[in-house]
Amino acid sequence: MVSQTTVSIVFLVLGGMALLFGTVLVFVGPIIIDDQIVKNVEINPKNDLSYTMWKDIPVPFFMSVYFFHIVNPDEILKGERPMVIQRGPYVYRENRWKDNITFHENHTVSYKEYRQYFFEESMSVGDESDVVTIPNMLVLGASVMMENMPFPVRLLLSTTFKTFNEGPFLTKPVGELMWGYDSKLVDFLNKYLPGMLPSSGKFGLFADFNNSNTGLFTIFTGRDDIRKVHMVDSWNGLKNVDYWRSDQCNMINGTAGQMWPPFMTKETTMPFYSPDACRSMELVYQRPLVSSGIPVYRYVSPKTLFANGADFPPNEGFCPCRQSGLLNVSSCRHGSPTFISQPHFYNADPQLLDTVSGLSPSEDEHGLFIDIHPETGVPVNVSVRLQLNLFLKKVSGISETGNIAEVVMPMLWFEESGYIDGPVLHTFRTNLVVLPKVMEYMQYIFIALGLAAILTAVILFLTDKVKSKTSGSSSTDVDPSSTTSEKAPLLQSPTS
C-alpha cells in the first residue's frame, strides 16, 4: 500500500511544477500574446483575418444622409432667419475595397480604395424620390465667390443665372441632389470654363463619391516596426498638402482612418488623414466600453477639433475662420464658401444655433465616435458624423441673393457607420480576445493549482508524521498490572 509520505511527495512535485509553469507564464505569457497580436495585425497577405478586414472590409458599412429641408425660402430672401426641418435618414449600403495593392521594399504598401453606394429603402424613412428644398450651391455659393469682382461682372453672373433659370434654392428629389441632376448652367460652365466645377458630369453633392477612390495611399505594413502599422507614409505621392496656411495644418498625420497600431493606452490618441476633409484629424480617449462582447476604448472628437484660431491657436492655419465649430474647406473645394462641422453644430459656438431655427444638437445623436479594441487597434464600432454647410449673404449686383442675412446654412449631415458582425466578429473575438484571455487565466489557474497541491502535500506529510508518532508511543507503553504479576515470584521467600 502506498504511504501518505509517498503521496505527499507526488503532490509536492506536481504542485511545484504547476507553480513553476504558472510563474513562467506570468512573465512569458504577455510576450507570447503580444507576439501573436503583432503577427496578426501586420499587413501581410498571409494573415487571413486582418488582411481580409483591411483589403475588402467584409463588415456592414452604411452611410446615412439627413437633409435640412428649408421651410421658409421666400422669407430668407427678405433677411429673416432660416427655418429647417430634418429629413432622413436616407441610408446607403457602402461597399469598399482596395485595388492596385503594391508592396514595397521599405515595408510600405500602396493602394487605391474604391467605394460604391446602394440605396437601402428598408432602412430609410422614405425613398430617393422624396423632394426637399436646400440652397442652390451653384447660385448662392458662386455669388459669395464673386462678391469682390467688378460690379459689371456680378451683373453678368446674375444675368447668366436668369438665362439658365437657376434660382437661389433647389427643390429636387433626394436622389438627384445626392448623385447629380441635369443643369444647362453646369453644361455651360463645363464647356466654357472647364475645371471651375469639381465634376464634369451631372452636378450632385455626392456625385464624386460613388464609384470613385480616395486617392493613392501609401502606408506602413508594420513589418519592421509594428508601432507604424497603418500609418500614412504619403497620399497621392505627397507628404504634406498645400490647402492650409501653416506647415502643421498641412501635415498628413496618422493612419488612413480604418485601423490603428496595436497596444493603445488611455493616453494614446487616434490621428488619421481624411481626403474628404482635406486634413488630418485626431480623436481622444473618452471611456472604456464592451461592444459585442469585446472590451473597447471609445474615442471621440475633442471640442478643439474644429475650433477657430482665436480659441485654439494651433488651428490658426485653417483660417480664415468664423465661429468655433466650423472648418472652412473652401481652399480644397474650388473656392466654394463651404464649411464642415459636426451635425446640428454640436460642439460649436452656441451663436450658430441662434441664426437657424430647427437645430437641436446632442452627443448621442450627433457626436462622432470610434470604439476600438486597444490591444489590436481594430475598430469594432464606428460612427463618423459630419455636416456640410454653405455660407450665404447678400451680394450687391446679384439679385438672386435678395437681402439674405449672413448665415452659415446647414445643408445636410451624414453618418458613416460600421461594425464587426457575423463570422468576422466570431473569428476576431476567438483569436484576438478569447484565446489571449484564456492564456492569461491559465497562468493564475496553474499557480492556484500548484499552491493547492503543495498545501495538500504538506498536510499529508504532517498527518503521516502525527500518525507515526502516535503509533510509536503506543508500542512502548506497558500495562502496570501485568508488570506486577510477572515480578511477584522474585519477591517470594526461598522457603515458600
Short mmCIF file of C-alpha atoms in Angstrom, two decimals:
data_model
loop_
_atom_site.label_atom_id
_atom_site.label_comp_id
_atom_site.label_asym_id
_atom_site.label_seq_id
_atom_site.Cartn_x
_atom_site.Cartn_y
_atom_site.Cartn_z
CA MET A 1 0.00 0.00 0.00
CA VAL A 2 1.36 3.48 -0.97
CA SER A 3 2.24 5.52 2.10
CA GLN A 4 0.98 9.04 2.70
CA THR A 5 4.57 10.27 2.57
CA THR A 6 4.91 8.99 -0.97
CA VAL A 7 1.62 10.59 -1.98
CA SER A 8 2.68 13.89 -0.40
CA ILE A 9 5.94 13.79 -2.36
CA VAL A 10 3.97 13.25 -5.59
CA PHE A 11 1.71 16.20 -4.77
CA LEU A 12 4.74 18.30 -3.86
CA VAL A 13 6.45 17.57 -7.18
CA LEU A 14 3.30 18.15 -9.25
CA GLY A 15 2.47 21.30 -7.29
CA GLY A 16 5.98 22.64 -7.74
CA MET A 17 5.84 22.02 -11.47
CA ALA A 18 2.42 23.69 -11.78
CA LEU A 19 3.58 26.64 -9.68
CA LEU A 20 6.74 26.98 -11.75
CA PHE A 21 4.80 26.75 -15.04
CA GLY A 22 2.26 29.33 -13.87
CA THR A 23 5.00 31.68 -12.69
CA VAL A 24 6.81 31.33 -16.02
CA LEU A 25 3.53 32.11 -17.84
CA VAL A 26 3.20 35.31 -15.80
CA PHE A 27 6.38 36.59 -17.44
CA VAL A 28 6.33 34.72 -20.75
CA GLY A 29 2.55 34.78 -21.40
CA PRO A 30 2.26 38.50 -22.21
CA ILE A 31 5.23 38.18 -24.55
CA ILE A 32 3.56 35.28 -26.38
CA ILE A 33 0.24 37.16 -26.58
CA ASP A 34 1.89 40.35 -27.82
CA ASP A 35 3.87 38.38 -30.38
CA GLN A 36 0.67 36.75 -31.61
CA ILE A 37 -1.02 40.16 -31.90
CA VAL A 38 1.95 41.58 -33.81
CA LYS A 39 1.80 38.70 -36.29
CA ASN A 40 -1.95 39.14 -36.77
CA VAL A 41 -2.11 42.92 -37.23
CA GLU A 42 0.82 43.27 -39.62
CA ILE A 43 -0.39 43.98 -43.17
CA ASN A 44 0.56 40.68 -44.70
CA PRO A 45 -1.40 38.53 -47.19
CA LYS A 46 -0.55 35.51 -45.02
CA ASN A 47 -2.68 36.94 -42.19
CA ASP A 48 -6.10 35.78 -43.40
CA LEU A 49 -8.17 37.59 -40.78
CA SER A 50 -6.58 41.03 -40.53
CA TYR A 51 -5.56 41.23 -44.20
CA THR A 52 -9.09 40.41 -45.37
CA MET A 53 -10.55 43.00 -42.99
CA TRP A 54 -8.10 45.58 -44.30
CA LYS A 55 -8.40 44.74 -48.01
CA ASP A 56 -12.12 44.19 -48.53
CA ILE A 57 -13.73 45.45 -45.30
CA PRO A 58 -16.16 42.49 -45.06
CA VAL A 59 -18.36 44.13 -42.41
CA PRO A 60 -21.64 46.05 -42.68
CA PHE A 61 -20.92 49.67 -43.57
CA PHE A 62 -23.57 52.32 -44.19
CA MET A 63 -23.90 55.98 -44.99
CA SER A 64 -26.99 57.69 -43.58
CA VAL A 65 -27.84 61.11 -45.01
CA TYR A 66 -30.10 63.72 -43.36
CA PHE A 67 -31.21 66.79 -45.34
CA PHE A 68 -32.17 70.13 -43.81
CA HIS A 69 -35.37 70.97 -45.70
CA ILE A 70 -35.90 74.74 -45.86
CA VAL A 71 -39.39 75.75 -44.73
CA ASN A 72 -39.24 79.50 -45.49
CA PRO A 73 -37.13 80.18 -48.63
CA ASP A 74 -39.02 83.39 -49.53
CA GLU A 75 -38.58 84.80 -46.03
CA ILE A 76 -34.84 84.03 -46.12
CA LEU A 77 -34.51 86.22 -49.21
CA LYS A 78 -36.11 89.02 -47.17
CA GLY A 79 -33.46 88.70 -44.47
CA GLU A 80 -35.39 86.56 -41.99
CA ARG A 81 -33.88 83.69 -40.03
CA PRO A 82 -33.88 80.36 -41.89
CA MET A 83 -36.16 77.60 -40.59
CA VAL A 84 -35.30 73.99 -41.37
CA ILE A 85 -36.76 70.54 -40.77
CA GLN A 86 -34.52 67.49 -40.74
CA ARG A 87 -35.48 64.86 -43.33
CA GLY A 88 -33.96 61.41 -43.20
CA PRO A 89 -32.19 59.20 -42.82
CA TYR A 90 -31.70 58.10 -46.40
CA VAL A 91 -29.47 55.08 -45.95
CA TYR A 92 -26.95 53.68 -48.41
CA ARG A 93 -25.06 50.42 -48.06
CA GLU A 94 -21.42 51.16 -48.69
CA ASN A 95 -19.07 48.74 -50.40
CA ARG A 96 -15.35 49.47 -50.02
CA TRP A 97 -12.43 47.57 -51.41
CA LYS A 98 -8.78 48.17 -52.17
CA ASP A 99 -7.20 47.77 -55.59
CA ASN A 100 -3.77 48.28 -57.17
CA ILE A 101 -2.20 46.90 -53.98
CA THR A 102 1.59 47.08 -54.28
CA PHE A 103 4.08 46.13 -51.57
CA HIS A 104 7.38 47.99 -51.45
CA GLU A 105 10.81 47.10 -50.09
CA ASN A 106 10.72 49.84 -47.45
CA HIS A 107 7.90 47.99 -45.63
CA THR A 108 5.10 50.09 -47.11
CA VAL A 109 2.14 49.21 -49.30
CA SER A 110 0.32 51.40 -51.83
CA TYR A 111 -3.34 51.08 -52.82
CA LYS A 112 -6.42 52.90 -54.01
CA GLU A 113 -9.65 52.39 -52.10
CA TYR A 114 -12.86 52.40 -54.10
CA ARG A 115 -16.40 52.87 -52.85
CA GLN A 116 -19.89 52.22 -54.14
CA TYR A 117 -23.26 53.14 -52.65
CA PHE A 118 -26.55 51.26 -52.89
CA PHE A 119 -29.80 52.70 -51.56
CA GLU A 120 -31.37 50.70 -48.69
CA GLU A 121 -35.04 51.62 -48.70
CA SER A 122 -35.84 49.28 -45.79
CA MET A 123 -33.51 51.25 -43.52
CA SER A 124 -34.61 54.68 -44.77
CA VAL A 125 -37.54 56.87 -43.76
CA GLY A 126 -38.55 57.40 -47.37
CA ASP A 127 -37.46 56.99 -50.96
CA GLU A 128 -34.91 58.81 -53.11
CA SER A 129 -37.89 60.37 -54.88
CA ASP A 130 -38.69 62.43 -51.75
CA VAL A 131 -38.46 66.14 -52.57
CA VAL A 132 -36.54 68.58 -50.35
CA THR A 133 -35.51 72.23 -50.61
CA ILE A 134 -31.90 73.28 -50.00
CA PRO A 135 -29.69 76.23 -51.04
CA ASN A 136 -28.52 76.20 -54.65
CA MET A 137 -24.73 75.97 -54.33
CA LEU A 138 -24.24 76.96 -57.96
CA VAL A 139 -26.02 80.26 -57.36
CA LEU A 140 -25.53 81.26 -53.73
CA GLY A 141 -22.06 79.74 -53.47
CA ALA A 142 -20.86 81.34 -56.71
CA SER A 143 -22.33 84.69 -55.62
CA VAL A 144 -20.18 84.79 -52.47
CA MET A 145 -17.16 83.70 -54.50
CA MET A 146 -17.71 86.62 -56.92
CA GLU A 147 -18.55 89.35 -54.37
CA ASN A 148 -15.18 91.07 -54.84
CA MET A 149 -15.35 91.05 -58.63
CA PRO A 150 -16.22 94.28 -60.52
CA PHE A 151 -19.89 95.21 -60.42
CA PRO A 152 -20.46 94.58 -64.18
CA VAL A 153 -19.12 91.05 -63.73
CA ARG A 154 -21.59 90.42 -60.92
CA LEU A 155 -24.42 91.75 -63.10
CA LEU A 156 -23.34 89.42 -65.89
CA LEU A 157 -23.32 86.50 -63.47
CA SER A 158 -26.85 87.34 -62.33
CA THR A 159 -27.98 87.54 -65.95
CA THR A 160 -26.44 84.13 -66.59
CA PHE A 161 -28.39 82.64 -63.68
CA LYS A 162 -31.62 84.05 -65.11
CA THR A 163 -30.78 82.80 -68.60
CA PHE A 164 -30.47 79.24 -67.34
CA ASN A 165 -33.41 79.59 -64.96
CA GLU A 166 -31.30 78.98 -61.85
CA GLY A 167 -32.77 80.31 -58.62
CA PRO A 168 -31.32 80.67 -55.10
CA PHE A 169 -32.90 77.45 -53.83
CA LEU A 170 -33.30 73.95 -55.23
CA THR A 171 -36.40 71.81 -54.76
CA LYS A 172 -35.49 68.39 -56.10
CA PRO A 173 -35.68 64.67 -55.30
CA VAL A 174 -33.13 63.32 -52.82
CA GLY A 175 -31.61 61.03 -55.44
CA GLU A 176 -30.85 63.91 -57.81
CA LEU A 177 -29.40 66.10 -55.07
CA MET A 178 -27.19 63.21 -53.99
CA TRP A 179 -25.91 61.79 -57.26
CA GLY A 180 -26.47 64.53 -59.80
CA TYR A 181 -29.07 66.30 -61.89
CA ASP A 182 -29.09 67.81 -65.37
CA SER A 183 -28.35 71.52 -65.45
CA LYS A 184 -27.85 73.69 -68.50
CA LEU A 185 -25.75 76.03 -66.36
CA VAL A 186 -23.45 73.14 -65.42
CA ASP A 187 -23.12 72.15 -69.07
CA PHE A 188 -22.33 75.77 -69.98
CA LEU A 189 -19.66 76.14 -67.28
CA ASN A 190 -18.03 72.81 -68.10
CA LYS A 191 -17.88 73.79 -71.76
CA TYR A 192 -16.58 77.36 -71.49
CA LEU A 193 -14.93 77.34 -68.04
CA PRO A 194 -13.55 73.80 -67.68
CA GLY A 195 -12.22 72.99 -64.25
CA MET A 196 -14.41 75.51 -62.43
CA LEU A 197 -16.69 72.77 -61.11
CA PRO A 198 -15.46 69.65 -59.29
CA SER A 199 -17.38 67.35 -61.64
CA SER A 200 -17.57 67.29 -65.43
CA GLY A 201 -20.85 65.37 -65.43
CA LYS A 202 -24.08 65.93 -63.56
CA PHE A 203 -23.90 68.19 -60.51
CA GLY A 204 -24.67 66.45 -57.20
CA LEU A 205 -23.49 66.76 -53.60
CA PHE A 206 -22.08 63.21 -53.59
CA ALA A 207 -21.51 62.80 -57.33
CA ASP A 208 -17.76 62.45 -56.78
CA PHE A 209 -18.18 59.78 -54.11
CA ASN A 210 -19.88 56.94 -55.96
CA ASN A 211 -17.66 54.57 -57.97
CA SER A 212 -14.63 56.66 -57.04
CA ASN A 213 -11.48 56.26 -54.99
CA THR A 214 -9.97 58.31 -52.20
CA GLY A 215 -6.57 58.74 -53.83
CA LEU A 216 -3.33 56.77 -53.75
CA PHE A 217 -2.40 55.94 -50.17
CA THR A 218 0.99 54.55 -49.18
CA ILE A 219 1.03 53.23 -45.63
CA PHE A 220 3.42 51.23 -43.46
CA THR A 221 2.87 47.47 -43.17
CA GLY A 222 4.37 47.27 -39.67
CA ARG A 223 6.81 44.55 -40.62
CA ASP A 224 9.86 46.45 -39.38
CA ASP A 225 8.06 48.37 -36.63
CA ILE A 226 4.55 47.41 -35.54
CA ARG A 227 4.12 50.86 -33.99
CA LYS A 228 3.94 52.29 -37.53
CA VAL A 229 1.42 49.82 -38.99
CA HIS A 230 -1.36 51.59 -40.97
CA MET A 231 0.37 54.98 -40.55
CA VAL A 232 0.35 57.04 -43.75
CA ASP A 233 3.68 57.48 -45.50
CA SER A 234 2.22 59.54 -48.37
CA TRP A 235 -1.06 60.39 -50.11
CA ASN A 236 -1.02 60.87 -53.88
CA GLY A 237 2.75 61.00 -53.52
CA LEU A 238 2.57 63.88 -51.03
CA LYS A 239 3.99 64.02 -47.52
CA ASN A 240 2.06 67.25 -46.89
CA VAL A 241 -0.88 69.02 -48.54
CA ASP A 242 -0.97 72.68 -49.51
CA TYR A 243 -4.56 73.63 -48.69
CA TRP A 244 -3.79 75.42 -45.42
CA ARG A 245 -1.72 78.33 -44.10
CA SER A 246 0.69 76.57 -41.74
CA ASP A 247 3.07 73.62 -42.00
CA GLN A 248 1.44 71.98 -39.00
CA CYS A 249 -2.04 72.12 -40.52
CA ASN A 250 -0.74 70.80 -43.86
CA MET A 251 0.86 67.71 -42.29
CA ILE A 252 -0.50 64.29 -43.23
CA ASN A 253 -0.62 62.57 -39.85
CA GLY A 254 -1.88 59.26 -38.55
CA THR A 255 -3.48 56.38 -40.39
CA ALA A 256 -5.89 56.21 -43.33
CA GLY A 257 -8.75 56.05 -40.82
CA GLN A 258 -9.56 52.33 -40.82
CA MET A 259 -7.15 50.68 -38.38
CA TRP A 260 -4.53 51.88 -35.93
CA PRO A 261 -1.33 50.47 -34.39
CA PRO A 262 -1.87 47.97 -31.53
CA PHE A 263 -1.23 48.30 -27.80
CA MET A 264 -3.15 51.52 -27.32
CA THR A 265 -3.45 53.13 -23.88
CA LYS A 266 -5.82 55.73 -22.48
CA GLU A 267 -3.17 58.35 -23.22
CA THR A 268 -2.94 57.27 -26.88
CA THR A 269 -4.70 59.49 -29.43
CA MET A 270 -6.16 58.39 -32.77
CA PRO A 271 -4.84 60.57 -35.62
CA PHE A 272 -5.94 59.95 -39.22
CA TYR A 273 -5.92 61.71 -42.58
CA SER A 274 -9.27 62.35 -44.29
CA PRO A 275 -9.16 63.20 -48.02
CA ASP A 276 -12.80 64.31 -47.83
CA ALA A 277 -11.98 66.86 -45.11
CA CYS A 278 -8.63 67.68 -46.80
CA ARG A 279 -6.80 67.47 -43.47
CA SER A 280 -5.61 65.28 -40.63
CA MET A 281 -7.82 64.92 -37.57
CA GLU A 282 -7.29 63.43 -34.14
CA LEU A 283 -9.66 61.70 -31.73
CA VAL A 284 -9.12 61.36 -27.98
CA TYR A 285 -9.96 58.69 -25.39
CA GLN A 286 -13.28 59.09 -23.59
CA ARG A 287 -14.18 55.90 -21.68
CA PRO A 288 -13.96 52.07 -21.69
CA LEU A 289 -16.87 50.01 -23.01
CA VAL A 290 -17.80 46.48 -24.04
CA SER A 291 -19.05 46.18 -27.63
CA SER A 292 -20.30 42.83 -29.00
CA GLY A 293 -18.52 41.07 -26.15
CA ILE A 294 -15.22 42.81 -26.93
CA PRO A 295 -13.60 45.25 -24.48
CA VAL A 296 -13.03 48.54 -26.29
CA TYR A 297 -11.99 52.14 -25.75
CA ARG A 298 -14.33 54.83 -27.03
CA TYR A 299 -12.59 57.68 -28.82
CA VAL A 300 -14.39 60.93 -29.64
CA SER A 301 -13.65 64.24 -31.31
CA PRO A 302 -12.35 66.90 -28.92
CA LYS A 303 -14.01 70.30 -28.77
CA THR A 304 -10.84 71.74 -30.28
CA LEU A 305 -11.20 69.71 -33.50
CA PHE A 306 -12.97 72.50 -35.42
CA ALA A 307 -12.20 75.35 -33.01
CA ASN A 308 -11.10 78.61 -34.63
CA GLY A 309 -7.64 80.10 -34.24
CA ALA A 310 -8.73 82.51 -31.51
CA ASP A 311 -9.99 79.70 -29.25
CA PHE A 312 -7.26 77.20 -30.20
CA PRO A 313 -4.10 78.80 -31.66
CA PRO A 314 -2.79 75.61 -33.40
CA ASN A 315 -5.86 75.83 -35.67
CA GLU A 316 -4.92 79.31 -36.91
CA GLY A 317 -3.55 77.69 -40.07
CA PHE A 318 -7.06 76.51 -41.00
CA CYS A 319 -8.35 80.09 -41.13
CA PRO A 320 -9.86 82.39 -42.34
CA CYS A 321 -12.24 81.20 -39.64
CA ARG A 322 -15.68 82.04 -38.43
CA GLN A 323 -17.15 80.79 -35.16
CA SER A 324 -15.57 77.80 -33.42
CA GLY A 325 -17.02 74.52 -34.59
CA LEU A 326 -16.66 75.32 -38.30
CA LEU A 327 -13.90 74.19 -40.65
CA ASN A 328 -13.52 76.38 -43.72
CA VAL A 329 -12.87 73.92 -46.59
CA SER A 330 -13.18 76.44 -49.42
CA SER A 331 -9.45 76.12 -50.15
CA CYS A 332 -9.93 72.49 -51.21
CA ARG A 333 -13.42 72.93 -52.71
CA HIS A 334 -12.62 75.19 -55.67
CA GLY A 335 -13.12 78.29 -53.52
CA SER A 336 -16.76 77.47 -52.73
CA PRO A 337 -17.76 79.01 -49.35
CA THR A 338 -18.40 75.63 -47.74
CA PHE A 339 -17.83 74.69 -44.11
CA ILE A 340 -17.69 71.36 -42.30
CA SER A 341 -18.99 70.98 -38.77
CA GLN A 342 -20.45 68.35 -36.52
CA PRO A 343 -24.20 67.75 -37.04
CA HIS A 344 -26.59 70.39 -35.71
CA PHE A 345 -23.49 72.45 -34.78
CA TYR A 346 -22.70 70.06 -31.93
CA ASN A 347 -19.58 71.23 -30.03
CA ALA A 348 -19.77 74.55 -31.88
CA ASP A 349 -20.24 78.15 -30.80
CA PRO A 350 -23.84 78.49 -29.46
CA GLN A 351 -24.20 81.63 -31.57
CA LEU A 352 -24.58 79.42 -34.64
CA LEU A 353 -27.78 77.92 -33.21
CA ASP A 354 -29.29 81.40 -32.91
CA THR A 355 -29.01 82.00 -36.65
CA VAL A 356 -31.01 78.93 -37.80
CA SER A 357 -34.25 77.53 -36.37
CA GLY A 358 -34.82 73.77 -36.17
CA LEU A 359 -31.48 72.53 -34.80
CA SER A 360 -31.06 70.53 -31.60
CA PRO A 361 -27.56 69.11 -31.02
CA SER A 362 -26.88 66.17 -28.70
CA GLU A 363 -23.90 63.90 -28.10
CA ASP A 364 -25.83 60.65 -28.57
CA GLU A 365 -27.26 61.61 -31.96
CA HIS A 366 -24.58 63.90 -33.34
CA GLY A 367 -21.28 63.06 -31.64
CA LEU A 368 -18.50 61.37 -33.60
CA PHE A 369 -17.01 58.23 -32.05
CA ILE A 370 -14.92 55.13 -32.75
CA ASP A 371 -14.93 52.10 -30.43
CA ILE A 372 -11.58 50.37 -30.82
CA HIS A 373 -10.03 47.20 -29.42
CA PRO A 374 -6.93 48.73 -27.82
CA GLU A 375 -4.75 45.59 -27.93
CA THR A 376 -5.06 45.25 -31.72
CA GLY A 377 -6.02 48.74 -32.93
CA VAL A 378 -9.04 47.31 -34.80
CA PRO A 379 -12.28 49.39 -34.70
CA VAL A 380 -15.28 47.37 -33.54
CA ASN A 381 -17.96 50.06 -33.90
CA VAL A 382 -17.63 53.29 -35.90
CA SER A 383 -19.84 56.34 -36.32
CA VAL A 384 -18.30 59.30 -38.18
CA ARG A 385 -20.78 62.18 -38.40
CA LEU A 386 -20.15 65.42 -40.31
CA GLN A 387 -22.30 68.27 -41.58
CA LEU A 388 -21.99 70.24 -44.83
CA ASN A 389 -22.78 73.96 -44.59
CA LEU A 390 -22.87 76.82 -47.10
CA PHE A 391 -22.11 80.44 -46.22
CA LEU A 392 -24.88 82.73 -47.51
CA LYS A 393 -25.06 86.52 -47.76
CA LYS A 394 -26.45 89.32 -49.89
CA VAL A 395 -24.14 90.20 -52.77
CA SER A 396 -24.67 93.52 -54.49
CA GLY A 397 -25.44 93.18 -58.20
CA ILE A 398 -26.67 89.58 -57.94
CA SER A 399 -30.41 89.84 -57.43
CA GLU A 400 -30.75 86.11 -56.70
CA THR A 401 -29.22 86.74 -53.25
CA GLY A 402 -32.02 89.16 -52.32
CA ASN A 403 -31.50 90.53 -48.81
CA ILE A 404 -30.16 87.32 -47.30
CA ALA A 405 -28.59 87.94 -43.91
CA GLU A 406 -25.14 86.47 -43.34
CA VAL A 407 -25.60 82.90 -42.16
CA VAL A 408 -23.78 79.58 -42.21
CA MET A 409 -26.60 77.48 -43.60
CA PRO A 410 -26.79 73.73 -42.84
CA MET A 411 -27.50 71.73 -45.98
CA LEU A 412 -27.18 68.12 -44.83
CA TRP A 413 -25.30 65.90 -42.45
CA PHE A 414 -24.20 62.32 -42.95
CA GLU A 415 -23.10 59.43 -40.79
CA GLU A 416 -20.71 56.73 -41.97
CA SER A 417 -21.11 53.77 -39.64
CA GLY A 418 -19.83 50.23 -39.50
CA TYR A 419 -19.42 47.43 -37.01
CA ILE A 420 -17.84 43.99 -36.85
CA ASP A 421 -20.50 41.29 -37.15
CA GLY A 422 -21.12 37.67 -38.17
CA PRO A 423 -18.26 35.24 -38.85
CA VAL A 424 -15.69 38.05 -38.80
CA LEU A 425 -16.78 39.01 -35.28
CA HIS A 426 -16.62 35.36 -34.13
CA THR A 427 -13.15 34.80 -35.59
CA PHE A 428 -11.83 38.11 -34.27
CA ARG A 429 -13.21 37.52 -30.79
CA THR A 430 -11.89 33.95 -30.68
CA ASN A 431 -8.37 34.62 -31.98
CA LEU A 432 -7.63 38.02 -30.54
CA VAL A 433 -9.82 38.27 -27.43
CA VAL A 434 -10.79 34.85 -26.06
CA LEU A 435 -7.51 32.96 -26.62
CA PRO A 436 -5.32 35.68 -25.08
CA LYS A 437 -7.70 35.80 -22.11
CA VAL A 438 -7.55 32.01 -21.76
CA MET A 439 -3.75 32.19 -21.69
CA GLU A 440 -3.92 34.98 -19.13
CA TYR A 441 -6.25 32.95 -16.91
CA MET A 442 -4.15 29.81 -17.34
CA GLN A 443 -1.21 31.34 -15.51
CA TYR A 444 -3.35 32.02 -12.46
CA ILE A 445 -5.01 28.60 -12.67
CA PHE A 446 -1.64 26.84 -12.71
CA ILE A 447 -0.38 28.97 -9.82
CA ALA A 448 -3.53 28.22 -7.80
CA LEU A 449 -3.35 24.50 -8.60
CA GLY A 450 0.35 24.45 -7.73
CA LEU A 451 -0.21 26.12 -4.37
CA ALA A 452 -3.16 23.83 -3.64
CA ALA A 453 -1.08 20.74 -4.47
CA ILE A 454 1.82 21.93 -2.30
CA LEU A 455 -0.56 22.66 0.58
CA THR A 456 -2.10 19.20 0.17
CA ALA A 457 1.39 17.64 0.21
CA VAL A 458 2.27 19.48 3.44
CA ILE A 459 -0.99 18.41 5.08
CA LEU A 460 -0.48 14.76 4.04
CA PHE A 461 3.13 14.81 5.24
CA LEU A 462 2.24 16.31 8.63
CA THR A 463 -0.69 13.93 9.05
CA ASP A 464 1.57 10.98 8.32
CA LYS A 465 4.15 12.25 10.85
CA VAL A 466 1.49 12.62 13.54
CA LYS A 467 0.20 9.09 12.91
CA SER A 468 3.72 7.64 13.03
CA LYS A 469 4.48 9.38 16.32
CA THR A 470 1.22 8.23 17.85
CA SER A 471 1.81 4.63 16.75
CA GLY A 472 5.36 4.61 18.23
CA SER A 473 4.20 5.86 21.61
CA SER A 474 1.56 3.14 21.90
CA SER A 475 4.02 0.25 21.31
CA THR A 476 6.38 1.27 24.21
CA ASP A 477 3.67 1.91 26.88
CA VAL A 478 3.32 -1.24 29.30
CA ASP A 479 0.26 -2.14 31.42
CA PRO A 480 1.13 -1.73 35.20
CA SER A 481 -0.91 -4.76 36.33
CA SER A 482 0.87 -7.14 34.01
CA THR A 483 4.25 -5.97 35.24
CA THR A 484 3.39 -6.69 38.91
CA SER A 485 2.13 -10.15 38.07
CA GLU A 486 5.28 -11.15 36.28
CA LYS A 487 7.66 -9.94 39.02
CA ALA A 488 5.83 -11.39 42.07
CA PRO A 489 7.71 -14.73 42.24
CA LEU A 490 11.03 -12.92 42.55
CA LEU A 491 9.80 -11.24 45.72
CA GLN A 492 8.75 -14.51 47.48
CA SER A 493 10.76 -16.16 50.28
CA PRO A 494 13.10 -19.06 49.22
CA THR A 495 11.45 -21.37 51.65
CA SER A 496 7.92 -20.87 50.40
#
